[in-house]
Amino acid sequence: MKAVVIKAFGGPEGLSVVDVPAPEPGEGEVLVAVEAIGVGGVDALIRSGSLAAWGFREGLVPGSEVAGTVIAVGHDTDSSWIGQRVWAFTGLGGGYAEQAIAAVEDVVPLPTGLSAAGSVTLGSSGVVAHFGLRHAHFSPGESVLVRGAAGSIGILAVHLAAQGGASAVAVTTSSAARGELLREVGATHVLDRSGAGDATAPPAYDVIIDVVAGPGLPVFLDKLRPNGRLVAVGAIAGPPPADLGTALMANFRKSVSFATLSADTVSPAERRTVRTEQFAAAADGRLPLVIHEQLPLDDAVLAHQKMQNGEVFGRIVLTPV
């Protein structure tokens, strides 16, 4: 079958389309004939080699979420999955391929009205946005800032905060045009990447959901209100600086909090419940599905180039056929 592998860490050109043997599902697993693949920020981090210290190696097939039809199941796995159209989490690899393996606990049936492409803009991102806000103990009436809001996690965090009764939902983004698109999903204030640019925006926030991290993160600790909470749900700009603790202590008298949120720490049952609810909401138009572009699997390099160049609003979706 056709798959994309990381031939060499570094830029997008390190990705290569190759032929590999089709995988076989083991116990508790299903095999999905893939129709759509979500291209995420973590894929770019893995491809760059930034996460090599965590065990990622060249030769990996990247990609963590796919959608399609179950065509086989492993030993002692419920055969009624065969023929079902599903969204599936493949872990931190294996998704950029014509067929992919997933554990049954990470597979969710697709409701009528939700496309495969739509589901991979939501399946991982919606869960992160939902539990990121929960981890921040967000309550109605509080102000929220979403840093790096133009990706699929950020867009959904904006929408969920607005729907949850936030008093203000500010966003940081790279252009006024993107800001207007974010207003359509619930943003009330548009800031530049530094957190400035709107004189009417709140001077500080109860909750900051940060998709970016990187060297600029400490600046945003200063934008928290007393008892404010910043939750890092991504790190597309890399880790924060080593002196992050110094910035936290500088805000000691405001009793601010910094936390990270990985969906890995949410139970499979909770993730499944939220995904099922969000898929149903998306199918009837209650959640936004923002697809920047659909590209063939052969254009994985182009997809990563577009992400690297900051061109993407929402999510790029790869399609094997």
PDB file of C-alpha atoms in Angstrom:
ATOM      1  CA  MET A   1       0.000   0.000   0.000  1.00  0.00           C
ATOM      2  CA  LYS A   2       1.003   3.645  -0.354  1.00  0.00           C
ATOM      3  CA  ALA A   3       2.250   5.522   2.720  1.00  0.00           C
ATOM      4  CA  VAL A   4       4.275   8.599   3.607  1.00  0.00           C
ATOM      5  CA  VAL A   5       7.388   8.134   5.728  1.00  0.00           C
ATOM      6  CA  ILE A   6       9.853  10.500   7.355  1.00  0.00           C
ATOM      7  CA  LYS A   7      12.980   9.689   5.363  1.00  0.00           C
ATOM      8  CA  ALA A   8      14.996  12.434   7.059  1.00  0.00           C
ATOM      9  CA  PHE A   9      14.259  14.757   9.984  1.00  0.00           C
ATOM     10  CA  GLY A  10      14.158  18.425   9.090  1.00  0.00           C
ATOM     11  CA  GLY A  11      11.999  20.293   6.586  1.00  0.00           C
ATOM     12  CA  PRO A  12       8.936  19.047   4.709  1.00  0.00           C
ATOM     13  CA  GLU A  13      11.166  17.703   1.933  1.00  0.00           C
ATOM     14  CA  GLY A  14      12.156  14.931   4.353  1.00  0.00           C
ATOM     15  CA  LEU A  15       8.782  13.265   3.746  1.00  0.00           C
ATOM     16  CA  SER A  16       8.600  10.623   1.018  1.00  0.00           C
ATOM     17  CA  VAL A  17       5.824   8.522  -0.518  1.00  0.00           C
ATOM     18  CA  VAL A  18       6.699   4.819  -0.497  1.00  0.00           C
ATOM     19  CA  ASP A  19       5.093   1.406  -0.854  1.00  0.00           C
ATOM     20  CA  VAL A  20       4.884  -0.578   2.380  1.00  0.00           C
ATOM     21  CA  PRO A  21       3.136  -3.806   3.396  1.00  0.00           C
ATOM     22  CA  ALA A  22      -0.450  -3.408   4.544  1.00  0.00           C
ATOM     23  CA  PRO A  23      -0.695  -3.626   8.352  1.00  0.00           C
ATOM     24  CA  GLU A  24      -2.543  -6.427  10.129  1.00  0.00           C
ATOM     25  CA  PRO A  25      -4.731  -5.714  13.162  1.00  0.00           C
ATOM     26  CA  GLY A  26      -3.890  -7.421  16.433  1.00  0.00           C
ATOM     27  CA  GLU A  27      -6.127  -8.251  19.358  1.00  0.00           C
ATOM     28  CA  GLY A  28      -8.398  -5.331  20.188  1.00  0.00           C
ATOM     29  CA  GLU A  29      -7.555  -3.520  16.964  1.00  0.00           C
ATOM     30  CA  VAL A  30      -9.288  -2.663  13.704  1.00  0.00           C
ATOM     31  CA  LEU A  31      -7.943  -1.992  10.212  1.00  0.00           C
ATOM     32  CA  VAL A  32      -9.345   1.099   8.493  1.00  0.00           C
ATOM     33  CA  ALA A  33      -9.423   1.720   4.741  1.00  0.00           C
ATOM     34  CA  VAL A  34      -8.567   5.403   4.938  1.00  0.00           C
ATOM     35  CA  GLU A  35     -10.626   8.121   3.248  1.00  0.00           C
ATOM     36  CA  ALA A  36      -9.246  11.178   5.071  1.00  0.00           C
ATOM     37  CA  ILE A  37      -6.189  12.007   7.170  1.00  0.00           C
ATOM     38  CA  GLY A  38      -5.863  14.988   9.506  1.00  0.00           C
ATOM     39  CA  VAL A  39      -2.567  16.876   9.231  1.00  0.00           C
ATOM     40  CA  GLY A  40      -1.693  18.239  12.665  1.00  0.00           C
ATOM     41  CA  GLY A  41       0.937  20.418  14.268  1.00  0.00           C
ATOM     42  CA  VAL A  42       2.359  17.472  16.182  1.00  0.00           C
ATOM     43  CA  ASP A  43       3.053  15.760  12.840  1.00  0.00           C
ATOM     44  CA  ALA A  44       5.245  18.707  11.873  1.00  0.00           C
ATOM     45  CA  LEU A  45       7.084  18.616  15.201  1.00  0.00           C
ATOM     46  CA  ILE A  46       7.786  14.890  14.818  1.00  0.00           C
ATOM     47  CA  ARG A  47       8.892  15.360  11.197  1.00  0.00           C
ATOM     48  CA  SER A  48      11.280  18.156  12.187  1.00  0.00           C
ATOM     49  CA  GLY A  49      13.112  15.909  14.625  1.00  0.00           C
ATOM     50  CA  SER A  50      12.222  18.134  17.586  1.00  0.00           C
ATOM     51  CA  LEU A  51      10.736  15.156  19.422  1.00  0.00           C
ATOM     52  CA  ALA A  52      13.478  12.647  18.641  1.00  0.00           C
ATOM     53  CA  ALA A  53      14.434  12.577  22.315  1.00  0.00           C
ATOM     54  CA  TRP A  54      11.002  11.055  22.994  1.00  0.00           C
ATOM     55  CA  GLY A  55      11.783   8.029  20.825  1.00  0.00           C
ATOM     56  CA  PHE A  56      10.573   9.121  17.390  1.00  0.00           C
ATOM     57  CA  ARG A  57      12.834   7.858  14.625  1.00  0.00           C
ATOM     58  CA  GLU A  58      13.323   8.423  10.927  1.00  0.00           C
ATOM     59  CA  GLY A  59      11.348   5.875   8.933  1.00  0.00           C
ATOM     60  CA  LEU A  60       8.142   6.576  10.878  1.00  0.00           C
ATOM     61  CA  VAL A  61       4.810   6.905   9.058  1.00  0.00           C
ATOM     62  CA  PRO A  62       3.423  10.066  10.711  1.00  0.00           C
ATOM     63  CA  GLY A  63      -0.221  10.920  11.324  1.00  0.00           C
ATOM     64  CA  SER A  64      -2.491  10.345  14.298  1.00  0.00           C
ATOM     65  CA  GLU A  65      -6.079  10.579  13.046  1.00  0.00           C
ATOM     66  CA  VAL A  66      -7.864   9.074  10.092  1.00  0.00           C
ATOM     67  CA  ALA A  67     -11.392   8.351   8.960  1.00  0.00           C
ATOM     68  CA  GLY A  68     -12.718   5.655   6.673  1.00  0.00           C
ATOM     69  CA  THR A  69     -14.281   2.203   6.715  1.00  0.00           C
ATOM     70  CA  VAL A  70     -13.272  -0.722   8.923  1.00  0.00           C
ATOM     71  CA  ILE A  71     -12.249  -3.614   6.670  1.00  0.00           C
ATOM     72  CA  ALA A  72     -10.814  -6.101   9.189  1.00  0.00           C
ATOM     73  CA  VAL A  73     -10.528  -6.723  12.919  1.00  0.00           C
ATOM     74  CA  GLY A  74      -7.958  -8.486  15.039  1.00  0.00           C
ATOM     75  CA  HIS A  75      -8.281 -11.682  17.055  1.00  0.00           C
ATOM     76  CA  ASP A  76     -11.079 -11.631  19.655  1.00  0.00           C
ATOM     77  CA  THR A  77     -12.303  -8.261  18.368  1.00  0.00           C
ATOM     78  CA  ASP A  78     -15.996  -7.624  17.708  1.00  0.00           C
ATOM     79  CA  SER A  79     -16.547  -8.334  14.003  1.00  0.00           C
ATOM     80  CA  SER A  80     -19.548  -5.981  13.873  1.00  0.00           C
ATOM     81  CA  TRP A  81     -17.047  -3.151  13.344  1.00  0.00           C
ATOM     82  CA  ILE A  82     -16.410  -4.421   9.816  1.00  0.00           C
ATOM     83  CA  GLY A  83     -18.160  -2.185   7.306  1.00  0.00           C
ATOM     84  CA  GLN A  84     -18.657   0.724   9.708  1.00  0.00           C
ATOM     85  CA  ARG A  85     -17.482   4.216   8.753  1.00  0.00           C
ATOM     86  CA  VAL A  86     -15.390   5.530  11.613  1.00  0.00           C
ATOM     87  CA  TRP A  87     -12.981   8.118  12.909  1.00  0.00           C
ATOM     88  CA  ALA A  88      -9.860   6.566  14.444  1.00  0.00           C
ATOM     89  CA  PHE A  89      -6.868   7.697  16.503  1.00  0.00           C
ATOM     90  CA  THR A  90      -3.774   5.828  15.352  1.00  0.00           C
ATOM     91  CA  GLY A  91      -1.445   6.988  18.110  1.00  0.00           C
ATOM     92  CA  LEU A  92       1.472   9.201  17.116  1.00  0.00           C
ATOM     93  CA  GLY A  93       2.119   7.449  13.833  1.00  0.00           C
ATOM     94  CA  GLY A  94       0.655   5.320  11.096  1.00  0.00           C
ATOM     95  CA  GLY A  95      -1.983   7.685   9.750  1.00  0.00           C
ATOM     96  CA  TYR A  96      -0.429   8.906   6.488  1.00  0.00           C
ATOM     97  CA  ALA A  97      -1.333   5.742   4.613  1.00  0.00           C
ATOM     98  CA  GLU A  98      -4.033   4.033   2.589  1.00  0.00           C
ATOM     99  CA  GLN A  99      -4.772   1.679   5.500  1.00  0.00           C
ATOM    100  CA  ALA A 100      -4.245   2.264   9.220  1.00  0.00           C
ATOM    101  CA  ILE A 101      -4.512   0.383  12.510  1.00  0.00           C
ATOM    102  CA  ALA A 102      -6.289   1.688  15.603  1.00  0.00           C
ATOM    103  CA  ALA A 103      -7.264   0.280  18.981  1.00  0.00           C
ATOM    104  CA  VAL A 104     -11.011  -0.272  19.343  1.00  0.00           C
ATOM    105  CA  GLU A 105     -11.138   2.113  22.303  1.00  0.00           C
ATOM    106  CA  ASP A 106      -9.872   4.877  19.986  1.00  0.00           C
ATOM    107  CA  VAL A 107     -12.476   4.323  17.254  1.00  0.00           C
ATOM    108  CA  VAL A 108     -15.760   6.247  17.020  1.00  0.00           C
ATOM    109  CA  PRO A 109     -18.540   5.610  14.473  1.00  0.00           C
ATOM    110  CA  LEU A 110     -19.331   8.519  12.176  1.00  0.00           C
ATOM    111  CA  PRO A 111     -22.892   9.833  12.343  1.00  0.00           C
ATOM    112  CA  THR A 112     -24.904  10.402   9.204  1.00  0.00           C
ATOM    113  CA  GLY A 113     -24.136  13.851   7.863  1.00  0.00           C
ATOM    114  CA  LEU A 114     -20.507  14.013   8.992  1.00  0.00           C
ATOM    115  CA  SER A 115     -17.914  13.487   6.271  1.00  0.00           C
ATOM    116  CA  ALA A 116     -14.630  11.688   6.760  1.00  0.00           C
ATOM    117  CA  ALA A 117     -12.788  14.959   6.044  1.00  0.00           C
ATOM    118  CA  GLY A 118     -14.942  16.840   8.526  1.00  0.00           C
ATOM    119  CA  SER A 119     -14.327  14.294  11.253  1.00  0.00           C
ATOM    120  CA  VAL A 120     -10.527  14.611  11.096  1.00  0.00           C
ATOM    121  CA  THR A 121     -10.770  18.385  11.602  1.00  0.00           C
ATOM    122  CA  LEU A 122     -12.572  17.702  14.870  1.00  0.00           C
ATOM    123  CA  GLY A 123     -11.710  14.297  16.320  1.00  0.00           C
ATOM    124  CA  SER A 124      -8.461  15.204  18.070  1.00  0.00           C
ATOM    125  CA  SER A 125      -8.758  18.989  18.150  1.00  0.00           C
ATOM    126  CA  GLY A 126     -12.220  19.095  19.676  1.00  0.00           C
ATOM    127  CA  VAL A 127     -11.209  16.867  22.561  1.00  0.00           C
ATOM    128  CA  VAL A 128      -8.116  18.987  23.287  1.00  0.00           C
ATOM    129  CA  ALA A 129     -10.140  22.223  23.180  1.00  0.00           C
ATOM    130  CA  HIS A 130     -12.873  20.778  25.411  1.00  0.00           C
ATOM    131  CA  PHE A 131     -10.595  19.322  28.062  1.00  0.00           C
ATOM    132  CA  GLY A 132      -8.206  22.282  27.857  1.00  0.00           C
ATOM    133  CA  LEU A 133     -11.019  24.586  28.944  1.00  0.00           C
ATOM    134  CA  ARG A 134     -12.068  22.106  31.615  1.00  0.00           C
ATOM    135  CA  HIS A 135      -8.483  21.831  32.869  1.00  0.00           C
ATOM    136  CA  ALA A 136      -8.468  25.627  33.184  1.00  0.00           C
ATOM    137  CA  HIS A 137     -11.673  25.455  35.269  1.00  0.00           C
ATOM    138  CA  PHE A 138     -13.326  27.853  32.843  1.00  0.00           C
ATOM    139  CA  SER A 139     -16.692  29.159  34.038  1.00  0.00           C
ATOM    140  CA  PRO A 140     -19.391  31.260  32.304  1.00  0.00           C
ATOM    141  CA  GLY A 141     -18.705  34.971  32.613  1.00  0.00           C
ATOM    142  CA  GLU A 142     -14.925  34.613  32.586  1.00  0.00           C
ATOM    143  CA  SER A 143     -12.692  36.154  29.943  1.00  0.00           C
ATOM    144  CA  VAL A 144     -10.668  33.895  27.648  1.00  0.00           C
ATOM    145  CA  LEU A 145      -7.670  34.428  25.371  1.00  0.00           C
ATOM    146  CA  VAL A 146      -6.789  31.784  22.798  1.00  0.00           C
ATOM    147  CA  ARG A 147      -3.173  32.116  21.711  1.00  0.00           C
ATOM    148  CA  GLY A 148      -2.543  30.752  18.224  1.00  0.00           C
ATOM    149  CA  ALA A 149      -6.213  30.513  17.321  1.00  0.00           C
ATOM    150  CA  ALA A 150      -6.018  29.892  13.569  1.00  0.00           C
ATOM    151  CA  GLY A 151      -5.476  26.133  13.801  1.00  0.00           C
ATOM    152  CA  SER A 152      -8.172  23.561  14.396  1.00  0.00           C
ATOM    153  CA  ILE A 153      -7.586  23.409  18.183  1.00  0.00           C
ATOM    154  CA  GLY A 154      -7.708  27.183  18.479  1.00  0.00           C
ATOM    155  CA  ILE A 155     -10.826  27.572  16.339  1.00  0.00           C
ATOM    156  CA  LEU A 156     -12.698  25.027  18.440  1.00  0.00           C
ATOM    157  CA  ALA A 157     -11.462  26.544  21.713  1.00  0.00           C
ATOM    158  CA  VAL A 158     -12.786  29.932  20.574  1.00  0.00           C
ATOM    159  CA  HIS A 159     -16.148  28.473  19.662  1.00  0.00           C
ATOM    160  CA  LEU A 160     -16.502  26.410  22.836  1.00  0.00           C
ATOM    161  CA  ALA A 161     -15.543  29.351  25.056  1.00  0.00           C
ATOM    162  CA  ALA A 162     -18.071  31.579  23.317  1.00  0.00           C
ATOM    163  CA  GLN A 163     -20.781  28.929  23.528  1.00  0.00           C
ATOM    164  CA  GLY A 164     -19.866  28.380  27.178  1.00  0.00           C
ATOM    165  CA  GLY A 165     -20.712  31.970  28.099  1.00  0.00           C
ATOM    166  CA  ALA A 166     -17.331  33.704  28.144  1.00  0.00           C
ATOM    167  CA  SER A 167     -17.574  37.446  28.789  1.00  0.00           C
ATOM    168  CA  ALA A 168     -14.908  38.023  26.128  1.00  0.00           C
ATOM    169  CA  VAL A 169     -13.006  35.755  23.762  1.00  0.00           C
ATOM    170  CA  ALA A 170      -9.795  37.299  22.483  1.00  0.00           C
ATOM    171  CA  VAL A 171      -7.517  35.629  19.953  1.00  0.00           C
ATOM    172  CA  THR A 172      -3.967  36.068  18.759  1.00  0.00           C
ATOM    173  CA  THR A 173      -3.420  35.514  15.059  1.00  0.00           C
ATOM    174  CA  SER A 174      -1.185  36.621  12.213  1.00  0.00           C
ATOM    175  CA  SER A 175      -3.539  38.798  10.156  1.00  0.00           C
ATOM    176  CA  ALA A 176      -6.707  40.873  10.219  1.00  0.00           C
ATOM    177  CA  ALA A 177      -8.238  38.552   7.628  1.00  0.00           C
ATOM    178  CA  ARG A 178      -7.805  35.557   9.918  1.00  0.00           C
ATOM    179  CA  GLY A 179      -9.158  37.633  12.748  1.00  0.00           C
ATOM    180  CA  GLU A 180     -12.387  38.231  10.849  1.00  0.00           C
ATOM    181  CA  LEU A 181     -12.742  34.499  10.237  1.00  0.00           C
ATOM    182  CA  LEU A 182     -12.247  33.896  13.953  1.00  0.00           C
ATOM    183  CA  ARG A 183     -14.966  36.432  14.754  1.00  0.00           C
ATOM    184  CA  GLU A 184     -17.328  34.234  12.756  1.00  0.00           C
ATOM    185  CA  VAL A 185     -16.763  31.365  15.224  1.00  0.00           C
ATOM    186  CA  GLY A 186     -17.052  33.503  18.366  1.00  0.00           C
ATOM    187  CA  ALA A 187     -14.018  35.767  18.855  1.00  0.00           C
ATOM    188  CA  THR A 188     -14.811  39.211  20.256  1.00  0.00           C
ATOM    189  CA  HIS A 189     -11.319  40.735  20.112  1.00  0.00           C
ATOM    190  CA  VAL A 190      -8.460  40.188  17.655  1.00  0.00           C
ATOM    191  CA  LEU A 191      -4.861  40.655  18.756  1.00  0.00           C
ATOM    192  CA  ASP A 192      -1.545  40.255  16.978  1.00  0.00           C
ATOM    193  CA  ARG A 193       0.887  37.511  17.894  1.00  0.00           C
ATOM    194  CA  SER A 194       2.352  39.575  20.722  1.00  0.00           C
ATOM    195  CA  GLY A 195      -1.062  39.978  22.347  1.00  0.00           C
ATOM    196  CA  ALA A 196      -1.500  43.644  21.354  1.00  0.00           C
ATOM    197  CA  GLY A 197      -3.410  45.483  18.660  1.00  0.00           C
ATOM    198  CA  ASP A 198      -6.952  45.947  20.045  1.00  0.00           C
ATOM    199  CA  ALA A 199      -7.420  48.834  22.458  1.00  0.00           C
ATOM    200  CA  THR A 200     -10.877  47.570  23.428  1.00  0.00           C
ATOM    201  CA  ALA A 201      -9.653  44.120  24.491  1.00  0.00           C
ATOM    202  CA  PRO A 202      -9.483  43.231  28.185  1.00  0.00           C
ATOM    203  CA  PRO A 203      -6.098  44.094  29.712  1.00  0.00           C
ATOM    204  CA  ALA A 204      -5.949  40.665  31.368  1.00  0.00           C
ATOM    205  CA  TYR A 205      -7.805  37.335  31.244  1.00  0.00           C
ATOM    206  CA  ASP A 206      -9.156  34.686  33.554  1.00  0.00           C
ATOM    207  CA  VAL A 207      -8.160  31.863  31.198  1.00  0.00           C
ATOM    208  CA  ILE A 208      -5.544  31.600  28.459  1.00  0.00           C
ATOM    209  CA  ILE A 209      -5.530  28.558  26.183  1.00  0.00           C
ATOM    210  CA  ASP A 210      -2.095  28.437  24.556  1.00  0.00           C
ATOM    211  CA  VAL A 211      -1.511  26.337  21.429  1.00  0.00           C
ATOM    212  CA  VAL A 212       1.851  27.969  20.700  1.00  0.00           C
ATOM    213  CA  ALA A 213       4.141  27.810  23.787  1.00  0.00           C
ATOM    214  CA  GLY A 214       7.702  28.643  22.608  1.00  0.00           C
ATOM    215  CA  PRO A 215       9.890  31.562  23.740  1.00  0.00           C
ATOM    216  CA  GLY A 216       6.945  33.990  23.911  1.00  0.00           C
ATOM    217  CA  LEU A 217       4.927  32.087  26.503  1.00  0.00           C
ATOM    218  CA  PRO A 218       6.160  34.012  29.602  1.00  0.00           C
ATOM    219  CA  VAL A 219       4.789  37.286  28.201  1.00  0.00           C
ATOM    220  CA  PHE A 220       1.296  35.835  28.388  1.00  0.00           C
ATOM    221  CA  LEU A 221       1.608  34.969  32.069  1.00  0.00           C
ATOM    222  CA  ASP A 222       1.607  38.736  32.585  1.00  0.00           C
ATOM    223  CA  LYS A 223      -1.783  38.872  30.826  1.00  0.00           C
ATOM    224  CA  LEU A 224      -3.514  36.759  33.473  1.00  0.00           C
ATOM    225  CA  ARG A 225      -5.870  38.305  35.981  1.00  0.00           C
ATOM    226  CA  PRO A 226      -5.508  37.482  39.687  1.00  0.00           C
ATOM    227  CA  ASN A 227      -6.223  33.745  40.041  1.00  0.00           C
ATOM    228  CA  GLY A 228      -5.900  33.405  36.269  1.00  0.00           C
ATOM    229  CA  ARG A 229      -4.984  30.108  34.620  1.00  0.00           C
ATOM    230  CA  LEU A 230      -2.865  29.485  31.515  1.00  0.00           C
ATOM    231  CA  VAL A 231      -3.106  26.006  30.009  1.00  0.00           C
ATOM    232  CA  ALA A 232      -0.677  24.999  27.257  1.00  0.00           C
ATOM    233  CA  VAL A 233      -2.453  22.542  24.953  1.00  0.00           C
ATOM    234  CA  GLY A 234       0.200  22.595  22.222  1.00  0.00           C
ATOM    235  CA  ALA A 235       3.747  23.651  21.491  1.00  0.00           C
ATOM    236  CA  ILE A 236       3.876  24.493  17.795  1.00  0.00           C
ATOM    237  CA  ALA A 237       6.652  27.018  18.516  1.00  0.00           C
ATOM    238  CA  GLY A 238       8.585  24.559  20.656  1.00  0.00           C
ATOM    239  CA  PRO A 239       9.079  24.438  24.427  1.00  0.00           C
ATOM    240  CA  PRO A 240       8.949  27.562  26.595  1.00  0.00           C
ATOM    241  CA  PRO A 241      12.231  29.065  27.800  1.00  0.00           C
ATOM    242  CA  ALA A 242      14.084  27.507  30.701  1.00  0.00           C
ATOM    243  CA  ASP A 243      13.345  30.494  32.937  1.00  0.00           C
ATOM    244  CA  LEU A 244       9.561  30.024  32.751  1.00  0.00           C
ATOM    245  CA  GLY A 245       9.545  29.478  36.501  1.00  0.00           C
ATOM    246  CA  THR A 246      11.038  32.930  36.998  1.00  0.00           C
ATOM    247  CA  ALA A 247       8.133  34.471  35.079  1.00  0.00           C
ATOM    248  CA  LEU A 248       5.668  32.506  37.204  1.00  0.00           C
ATOM    249  CA  MET A 249       7.255  33.705  40.430  1.00  0.00           C
ATOM    250  CA  ALA A 250       7.196  37.292  39.147  1.00  0.00           C
ATOM    251  CA  ASN A 251       3.397  36.936  39.171  1.00  0.00           C
ATOM    252  CA  PHE A 252       3.375  35.349  42.629  1.00  0.00           C
ATOM    253  CA  ARG A 253       1.073  37.937  44.205  1.00  0.00           C
ATOM    254  CA  LYS A 254      -1.586  37.340  41.547  1.00  0.00           C
ATOM    255  CA  SER A 255      -1.789  33.604  42.378  1.00  0.00           C
ATOM    256  CA  VAL A 256      -1.640  32.653  38.700  1.00  0.00           C
ATOM    257  CA  SER A 257      -1.402  29.056  37.526  1.00  0.00           C
ATOM    258  CA  PHE A 258       0.365  27.382  34.619  1.00  0.00           C
ATOM    259  CA  ALA A 259      -0.545  23.881  33.448  1.00  0.00           C
ATOM    260  CA  THR A 260      -0.244  21.627  30.449  1.00  0.00           C
ATOM    261  CA  LEU A 261      -2.993  19.468  28.985  1.00  0.00           C
ATOM    262  CA  SER A 262      -2.448  16.299  27.002  1.00  0.00           C
ATOM    263  CA  ALA A 263      -5.440  14.251  25.917  1.00  0.00           C
ATOM    264  CA  ASP A 264      -3.361  11.207  26.913  1.00  0.00           C
ATOM    265  CA  THR A 265      -4.312  11.933  30.525  1.00  0.00           C
ATOM    266  CA  VAL A 266      -8.044  11.831  29.772  1.00  0.00           C
ATOM    267  CA  SER A 267      -9.628   8.399  30.089  1.00  0.00           C
ATOM    268  CA  PRO A 268     -10.582   6.632  26.849  1.00  0.00           C
ATOM    269  CA  ALA A 269     -14.211   6.557  27.987  1.00  0.00           C
ATOM    270  CA  GLU A 270     -14.296  10.334  28.519  1.00  0.00           C
ATOM    271  CA  ARG A 271     -12.593  11.006  25.191  1.00  0.00           C
ATOM    272  CA  ARG A 272     -15.056   8.739  23.426  1.00  0.00           C
ATOM    273  CA  THR A 273     -18.067  10.404  25.055  1.00  0.00           C
ATOM    274  CA  VAL A 274     -16.917  13.900  24.092  1.00  0.00           C
ATOM    275  CA  ARG A 275     -16.026  12.859  20.539  1.00  0.00           C
ATOM    276  CA  THR A 276     -19.409  11.222  20.062  1.00  0.00           C
ATOM    277  CA  GLU A 277     -21.171  14.363  21.298  1.00  0.00           C
ATOM    278  CA  GLN A 278     -19.019  16.662  19.184  1.00  0.00           C
ATOM    279  CA  PHE A 279     -19.449  14.553  16.044  1.00  0.00           C
ATOM    280  CA  ALA A 280     -23.221  14.739  16.505  1.00  0.00           C
ATOM    281  CA  ALA A 281     -23.009  18.515  17.001  1.00  0.00           C
ATOM    282  CA  ALA A 282     -20.889  18.919  13.876  1.00  0.00           C
ATOM    283  CA  ALA A 283     -23.245  16.751  11.829  1.00  0.00           C
ATOM    284  CA  ASP A 284     -26.142  19.102  12.545  1.00  0.00           C
ATOM    285  CA  GLY A 285     -24.128  22.311  12.237  1.00  0.00           C
ATOM    286  CA  ARG A 286     -23.603  23.206  15.900  1.00  0.00           C
ATOM    287  CA  LEU A 287     -19.798  22.952  15.710  1.00  0.00           C
ATOM    288  CA  PRO A 288     -17.626  24.557  13.020  1.00  0.00           C
ATOM    289  CA  LEU A 289     -15.600  22.344  10.691  1.00  0.00           C
ATOM    290  CA  VAL A 290     -12.899  24.455   9.073  1.00  0.00           C
ATOM    291  CA  ILE A 291     -11.031  22.630   6.315  1.00  0.00           C
ATOM    292  CA  HIS A 292      -8.295  24.776   4.824  1.00  0.00           C
ATOM    293  CA  GLU A 293      -7.694  22.454   1.878  1.00  0.00           C
ATOM    294  CA  GLN A 294      -7.910  18.818   0.822  1.00  0.00           C
ATOM    295  CA  LEU A 295      -4.806  17.424  -0.874  1.00  0.00           C
ATOM    296  CA  PRO A 296      -3.896  13.970  -2.164  1.00  0.00           C
ATOM    297  CA  LEU A 297      -1.619  11.833  -0.001  1.00  0.00           C
ATOM    298  CA  ASP A 298       1.109  12.302  -2.615  1.00  0.00           C
ATOM    299  CA  ASP A 299       1.164  16.008  -1.680  1.00  0.00           C
ATOM    300  CA  ALA A 300       2.109  15.495   1.977  1.00  0.00           C
ATOM    301  CA  VAL A 301       5.245  17.586   1.431  1.00  0.00           C
ATOM    302  CA  LEU A 302       3.141  20.465   0.106  1.00  0.00           C
ATOM    303  CA  ALA A 303       0.776  20.165   3.080  1.00  0.00           C
ATOM    304  CA  HIS A 304       3.674  20.497   5.515  1.00  0.00           C
ATOM    305  CA  GLN A 305       5.144  23.379   3.528  1.00  0.00           C
ATOM    306  CA  LYS A 306       1.854  25.246   3.812  1.00  0.00           C
ATOM    307  CA  MET A 307       1.829  24.682   7.581  1.00  0.00           C
ATOM    308  CA  GLN A 308       5.444  25.763   7.905  1.00  0.00           C
ATOM    309  CA  ASN A 309       4.720  28.935   5.912  1.00  0.00           C
ATOM    310  CA  GLY A 310       1.791  29.832   8.178  1.00  0.00           C
ATOM    311  CA  GLU A 311      -0.735  29.595   5.353  1.00  0.00           C
ATOM    312  CA  VAL A 312      -3.215  27.257   7.017  1.00  0.00           C
ATOM    313  CA  PHE A 313      -6.465  28.354   8.669  1.00  0.00           C
ATOM    314  CA  GLY A 314      -8.181  25.323  10.135  1.00  0.00           C
ATOM    315  CA  ARG A 315      -6.895  21.949   9.044  1.00  0.00           C
ATOM    316  CA  ILE A 316      -5.371  20.446   5.923  1.00  0.00           C
ATOM    317  CA  VAL A 317      -6.789  17.021   5.061  1.00  0.00           C
ATOM    318  CA  LEU A 318      -4.942  14.407   3.010  1.00  0.00           C
ATOM    319  CA  THR A 319      -6.911  11.918   0.929  1.00  0.00           C
ATOM    320  CA  PRO A 320      -5.359   8.647  -0.308  1.00  0.00           C
ATOM    321  CA  VAL A 321      -7.414   8.579  -3.518  1.00  0.00           C
TER     322      VAL A 321
END
